[in-house]
Amino acid sequence: MQLYNYFRSSASFRVRIALQIKGLGYDYVPVHLVKGEHQAADYASRIGDALVPTLVTDDGAALAQSMAIIEYLDETHPTPALLPADALARARVRALAQMVACEIHPLNNLRVLRYLVRELKVPEDAKNAWYHHWVRSGLEAFERQLALLAQERAALGLPPSVLCWGDTPTLADCCLVPQIFNAQRFNVPLDGLPLTLGAFNACMALPAFQQAQPSACPDSEA
């Protein structure tokens, strides 16, 4: 397999985590978003949205969108599973993952921030305020959801979660960790989020997350 990705892309980071958890080897193909390499014809012609990541399978199929890629990996390489066996638990995990991937991330990725500055002429401090507002409010919602899930687990007689759900990494953890990395990079206050940061810290104690992080990538920059 080949993974076309950018070391700072949180969507790419999600897929790298999933690949590491599953112990799957792949060729790392860097695509520099800041330099616009994703818009070059040789890359843009391969995938409709010309974004990263793109996973090219052993059979040559090009897969777009991190969530779809991760679920493809989970279906084709089911052990260790990134989604629980129980239907309700799967829905809980997918909801947590989508809180990040669908609610927080789309408002703070590079192309949105660039549009605010270049097209709408938003000042730098206003752009940063936009970023801080949407990331912080999204993570506060994530924290509230983790608290509700903790209550649900207790009512069902399940042990407290070490990670987002249970004590093994799931799709939700693959999404949360890159978002926290980005929040830290842009100095978003993370106080008052004990369950969220507890899950993050538990993830970062695992080799798969360490090996997938941006500083471990061959195209990493300071």
mmCIF file of N, CA and C in Angstrom, residues 68-129:
data_model
loop_
_atom_site.group_PDB
_atom_site.id
_atom_site.type_symbol
_atom_site.label_atom_id
_atom_site.label_comp_id
_atom_site.label_asym_id
_atom_site.label_seq_id
_atom_site.Cartn_x
_atom_site.Cartn_y
_atom_site.Cartn_z
ATOM 1 N N ALA A 68 -13.350 6.924 5.727
ATOM 2 C CA ALA A 68 -13.630 5.786 4.846
ATOM 3 C C ALA A 68 -12.422 4.862 4.754
ATOM 4 N N ILE A 69 -11.232 5.446 4.709
ATOM 5 C CA ILE A 69 -10.013 4.634 4.637
ATOM 6 C C ILE A 69 -9.869 3.773 5.889
ATOM 7 N N ILE A 70 -10.089 4.374 7.043
ATOM 8 C CA ILE A 70 -9.925 3.629 8.292
ATOM 9 C C ILE A 70 -10.949 2.501 8.392
ATOM 10 N N GLU A 71 -12.172 2.778 7.999
ATOM 11 C CA GLU A 71 -13.175 1.705 8.050
ATOM 12 C C GLU A 71 -12.856 0.617 7.028
ATOM 13 N N TYR A 72 -12.307 0.989 5.879
ATOM 14 C CA TYR A 72 -11.853 -0.018 4.902
ATOM 15 C C TYR A 72 -10.765 -0.896 5.530
ATOM 16 N N LEU A 73 -9.802 -0.274 6.186
ATOM 17 C CA LEU A 73 -8.737 -1.042 6.838
ATOM 18 C C LEU A 73 -9.302 -1.962 7.912
ATOM 19 N N ASP A 74 -10.313 -1.467 8.633
ATOM 20 C CA ASP A 74 -10.890 -2.271 9.709
ATOM 21 C C ASP A 74 -11.660 -3.464 9.154
ATOM 22 N N GLU A 75 -12.260 -3.294 7.989
ATOM 23 C CA GLU A 75 -13.013 -4.389 7.385
ATOM 24 C C GLU A 75 -12.097 -5.407 6.710
ATOM 25 N N THR A 76 -11.000 -4.932 6.122
ATOM 26 C CA THR A 76 -10.102 -5.840 5.413
ATOM 27 C C THR A 76 -9.036 -6.440 6.318
ATOM 28 N N HIS A 77 -8.777 -5.798 7.444
ATOM 29 C CA HIS A 77 -7.806 -6.304 8.433
ATOM 30 C C HIS A 77 -8.458 -6.158 9.809
ATOM 31 N N PRO A 78 -9.389 -7.044 10.151
ATOM 32 C CA PRO A 78 -10.262 -6.831 11.303
ATOM 33 C C PRO A 78 -9.627 -6.942 12.681
ATOM 34 N N THR A 79 -8.381 -7.379 12.761
ATOM 35 C CA THR A 79 -7.740 -7.527 14.071
ATOM 36 C C THR A 79 -6.451 -6.708 14.115
ATOM 37 N N PRO A 80 -6.271 -5.889 15.153
ATOM 38 C CA PRO A 80 -7.232 -5.535 16.209
ATOM 39 C C PRO A 80 -8.301 -4.585 15.669
ATOM 40 N N ALA A 81 -9.496 -4.742 16.162
ATOM 41 C CA ALA A 81 -10.640 -3.979 15.659
ATOM 42 C C ALA A 81 -10.605 -2.539 16.167
ATOM 43 N N LEU A 82 -10.983 -1.613 15.285
ATOM 44 C CA LEU A 82 -11.095 -0.211 15.661
ATOM 45 C C LEU A 82 -12.533 0.205 15.929
ATOM 46 N N LEU A 83 -13.456 -0.720 15.718
ATOM 47 C CA LEU A 83 -14.859 -0.500 16.053
ATOM 48 C C LEU A 83 -15.346 -1.682 16.891
ATOM 49 N N PRO A 84 -16.121 -1.410 17.943
ATOM 50 C CA PRO A 84 -16.594 -2.496 18.809
ATOM 51 C C PRO A 84 -17.505 -3.465 18.067
ATOM 52 N N ALA A 85 -17.652 -4.651 18.614
ATOM 53 C CA ALA A 85 -18.522 -5.665 18.014
ATOM 54 C C ALA A 85 -19.993 -5.339 18.219
ATOM 55 N N ASP A 86 -20.313 -4.682 19.338
ATOM 56 C CA ASP A 86 -21.696 -4.349 19.663
ATOM 57 C C ASP A 86 -22.171 -3.151 18.846
ATOM 58 N N ALA A 87 -23.373 -3.227 18.287
ATOM 59 C CA ALA A 87 -23.889 -2.172 17.400
ATOM 60 C C ALA A 87 -24.022 -0.831 18.116
ATOM 61 N N LEU A 88 -24.512 -0.837 19.357
ATOM 62 C CA LEU A 88 -24.668 0.410 20.090
ATOM 63 C C LEU A 88 -23.303 1.031 20.385
ATOM 64 N N ALA A 89 -22.352 0.205 20.794
ATOM 65 C CA ALA A 89 -21.008 0.710 21.066
ATOM 66 C C ALA A 89 -20.363 1.260 19.793
ATOM 67 N N ARG A 90 -20.595 0.598 18.657
ATOM 68 C CA ARG A 90 -20.065 1.105 17.386
ATOM 69 C C ARG A 90 -20.627 2.497 17.097
ATOM 70 N N ALA A 91 -21.913 2.663 17.336
ATOM 71 C CA ALA A 91 -22.531 3.969 17.107
ATOM 72 C C ALA A 91 -21.934 5.024 18.028
ATOM 73 N N ARG A 92 -21.668 4.654 19.269
ATOM 74 C CA ARG A 92 -21.055 5.599 20.217
ATOM 75 C C ARG A 92 -19.670 6.027 19.729
ATOM 76 N N VAL A 93 -18.885 5.065 19.279
ATOM 77 C CA VAL A 93 -17.526 5.362 18.815
ATOM 78 C C VAL A 93 -17.563 6.213 17.551
ATOM 79 N N ARG A 94 -18.441 5.853 16.619
ATOM 80 C CA ARG A 94 -18.546 6.644 15.385
ATOM 81 C C ARG A 94 -18.987 8.079 15.694
ATOM 82 N N ALA A 95 -19.892 8.245 16.644
ATOM 83 C CA ALA A 95 -20.348 9.589 17.002
ATOM 84 C C ALA A 95 -19.201 10.422 17.561
ATOM 85 N N LEU A 96 -18.391 9.836 18.425
ATOM 86 C CA LEU A 96 -17.222 10.560 18.951
ATOM 87 C C LEU A 96 -16.267 10.943 17.824
ATOM 88 N N ALA A 97 -16.001 9.998 16.934
ATOM 89 C CA ALA A 97 -15.096 10.269 15.818
ATOM 90 C C ALA A 97 -15.632 11.392 14.940
ATOM 91 N N GLN A 98 -16.945 11.384 14.706
ATOM 92 C CA GLN A 98 -17.536 12.395 13.834
ATOM 93 C C GLN A 98 -17.621 13.756 14.514
ATOM 94 N N MET A 99 -17.662 13.796 15.835
ATOM 95 C CA MET A 99 -17.598 15.078 16.523
ATOM 96 C C MET A 99 -16.306 15.813 16.163
ATOM 97 N N VAL A 100 -15.243 15.065 15.999
ATOM 98 C CA VAL A 100 -13.963 15.664 15.596
ATOM 99 C C VAL A 100 -13.923 15.879 14.087
ATOM 100 N N ALA A 101 -14.161 14.799 13.337
ATOM 101 C CA ALA A 101 -13.937 14.837 11.889
ATOM 102 C C ALA A 101 -14.967 15.681 11.144
ATOM 103 N N CYS A 102 -16.179 15.783 11.669
ATOM 104 C CA CYS A 102 -17.252 16.494 10.959
ATOM 105 C C CYS A 102 -17.600 17.841 11.582
ATOM 106 N N GLU A 103 -17.338 18.012 12.877
ATOM 107 C CA GLU A 103 -17.736 19.244 13.553
ATOM 108 C C GLU A 103 -16.564 20.184 13.832
ATOM 109 N N ILE A 104 -15.444 19.656 14.292
ATOM 110 C CA ILE A 104 -14.308 20.514 14.663
ATOM 111 C C ILE A 104 -13.379 20.734 13.477
ATOM 112 N N HIS A 105 -12.878 19.661 12.910
ATOM 113 C CA HIS A 105 -11.816 19.745 11.911
ATOM 114 C C HIS A 105 -12.163 20.566 10.679
ATOM 115 N N PRO A 106 -13.371 20.430 10.089
ATOM 116 C CA PRO A 106 -13.635 21.176 8.855
ATOM 117 C C PRO A 106 -13.534 22.693 9.008
ATOM 118 N N LEU A 107 -13.732 23.203 10.222
ATOM 119 C CA LEU A 107 -13.697 24.647 10.440
ATOM 120 C C LEU A 107 -12.297 25.174 10.701
ATOM 121 N N ASN A 108 -11.329 24.294 10.872
ATOM 122 C CA ASN A 108 -9.992 24.793 11.226
ATOM 123 C C ASN A 108 -8.876 24.202 10.384
ATOM 124 N N ASN A 109 -9.212 23.579 9.247
ATOM 125 C CA ASN A 109 -8.116 23.043 8.442
ATOM 126 C C ASN A 109 -7.489 24.140 7.599
ATOM 127 N N LEU A 110 -6.389 23.815 6.939
ATOM 128 C CA LEU A 110 -5.545 24.819 6.288
ATOM 129 C C LEU A 110 -6.300 25.621 5.240
ATOM 130 N N ARG A 111 -7.080 24.962 4.394
ATOM 131 C CA ARG A 111 -7.730 25.695 3.305
ATOM 132 C C ARG A 111 -8.768 26.673 3.820
ATOM 133 N N VAL A 112 -9.436 26.346 4.935
ATOM 134 C CA VAL A 112 -10.403 27.276 5.519
ATOM 135 C C VAL A 112 -9.689 28.489 6.106
ATOM 136 N N LEU A 113 -8.617 28.250 6.859
ATOM 137 C CA LEU A 113 -7.879 29.358 7.459
ATOM 138 C C LEU A 113 -7.267 30.248 6.382
ATOM 139 N N ARG A 114 -6.777 29.635 5.308
ATOM 140 C CA ARG A 114 -6.228 30.421 4.203
ATOM 141 C C ARG A 114 -7.308 31.272 3.538
ATOM 142 N N TYR A 115 -8.487 30.724 3.373
ATOM 143 C CA TYR A 115 -9.574 31.480 2.744
ATOM 144 C C TYR A 115 -9.961 32.680 3.602
ATOM 145 N N LEU A 116 -10.005 32.484 4.908
ATOM 146 C CA LEU A 116 -10.324 33.593 5.796
ATOM 147 C C LEU A 116 -9.347 34.751 5.615
ATOM 148 N N VAL A 117 -8.059 34.405 5.493
ATOM 149 C CA VAL A 117 -7.026 35.442 5.409
ATOM 150 C C VAL A 117 -6.899 36.011 4.004
ATOM 151 N N ARG A 118 -6.821 35.139 3.003
ATOM 152 C CA ARG A 118 -6.511 35.592 1.646
ATOM 153 C C ARG A 118 -7.712 36.170 0.914
ATOM 154 N N GLU A 119 -8.864 35.554 1.074
ATOM 155 C CA GLU A 119 -10.040 35.993 0.324
ATOM 156 C C GLU A 119 -10.908 36.966 1.122
ATOM 157 N N LEU A 120 -11.117 36.689 2.391
ATOM 158 C CA LEU A 120 -11.975 37.542 3.208
ATOM 159 C C LEU A 120 -11.202 38.617 3.959
ATOM 160 N N LYS A 121 -9.857 38.584 3.850
ATOM 161 C CA LYS A 121 -8.987 39.605 4.446
ATOM 162 C C LYS A 121 -9.160 39.697 5.963
ATOM 163 N N VAL A 122 -9.385 38.551 6.582
ATOM 164 C CA VAL A 122 -9.506 38.509 8.041
ATOM 165 C C VAL A 122 -8.124 38.694 8.656
ATOM 166 N N PRO A 123 -7.967 39.602 9.621
ATOM 167 C CA PRO A 123 -6.659 39.781 10.259
ATOM 168 C C PRO A 123 -6.194 38.516 10.979
ATOM 169 N N GLU A 124 -4.895 38.419 11.183
ATOM 170 C CA GLU A 124 -4.312 37.229 11.794
ATOM 171 C C GLU A 124 -4.889 36.950 13.173
ATOM 172 N N ASP A 125 -5.077 37.997 13.980
ATOM 173 C CA ASP A 125 -5.608 37.762 15.329
ATOM 174 C C ASP A 125 -7.056 37.281 15.283
ATOM 175 N N ALA A 126 -7.826 37.764 14.306
ATOM 176 C CA ALA A 126 -9.208 37.303 14.162
ATOM 177 C C ALA A 126 -9.240 35.863 13.671
ATOM 178 N N LYS A 127 -8.337 35.528 12.766
ATOM 179 C CA LYS A 127 -8.247 34.140 12.301
ATOM 180 C C LYS A 127 -7.930 33.210 13.460
ATOM 181 N N ASN A 128 -6.987 33.606 14.304
ATOM 182 C CA ASN A 128 -6.624 32.776 15.452
ATOM 183 C C ASN A 128 -7.785 32.660 16.437
ATOM 184 N N ALA A 129 -8.548 33.748 16.589
ATOM 185 C CA ALA A 129 -9.722 33.697 17.472
ATOM 186 C C ALA A 129 -10.759 32.724 16.925
#
